[in-house]
Tab-separated table of C-alpha atoms in Angstrom:
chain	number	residue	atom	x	y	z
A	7	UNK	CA	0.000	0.000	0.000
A	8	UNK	CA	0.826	3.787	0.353
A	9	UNK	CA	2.189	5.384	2.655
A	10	UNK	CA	1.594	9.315	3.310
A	11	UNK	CA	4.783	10.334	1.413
A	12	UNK	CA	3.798	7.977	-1.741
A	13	UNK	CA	0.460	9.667	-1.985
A	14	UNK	CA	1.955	12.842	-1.439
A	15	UNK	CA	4.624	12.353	-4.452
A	16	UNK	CA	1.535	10.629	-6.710
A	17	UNK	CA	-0.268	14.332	-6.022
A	18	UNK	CA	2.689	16.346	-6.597
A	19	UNK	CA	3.118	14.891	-10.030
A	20	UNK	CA	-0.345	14.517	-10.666
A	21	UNK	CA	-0.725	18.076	-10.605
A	22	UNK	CA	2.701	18.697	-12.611
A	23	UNK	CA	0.924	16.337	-15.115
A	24	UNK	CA	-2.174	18.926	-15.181
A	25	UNK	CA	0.058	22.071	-15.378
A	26	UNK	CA	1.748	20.393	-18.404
A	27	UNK	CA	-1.700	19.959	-20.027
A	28	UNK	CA	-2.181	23.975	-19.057
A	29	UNK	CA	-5.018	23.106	-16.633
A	30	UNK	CA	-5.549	24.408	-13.342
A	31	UNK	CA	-7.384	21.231	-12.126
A	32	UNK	CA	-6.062	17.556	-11.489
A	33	UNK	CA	-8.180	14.471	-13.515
A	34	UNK	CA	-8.048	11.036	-13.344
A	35	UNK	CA	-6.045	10.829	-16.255
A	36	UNK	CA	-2.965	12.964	-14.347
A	37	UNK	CA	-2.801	10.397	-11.768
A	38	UNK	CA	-2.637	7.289	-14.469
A	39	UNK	CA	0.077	8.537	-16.337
């Protein structure tokens, strides 16, 4: 399972992944890739 710092990380580049995209909002697809 996670722990707090793996969900942490999988949010931090979830919402790198959305900033990429030029979005100011995380979806699911950020947190697949």
């Amino acid at each position: 399972g996670f722990n707090g710092a793996d969900l942490r990380n999988v949010c931090t580049e979830a919402g790198m992944s959305a900033i990429r995209a030029e979005r100011d909002y995380v979806i699911h697809e950020d947190f697949m890739k």
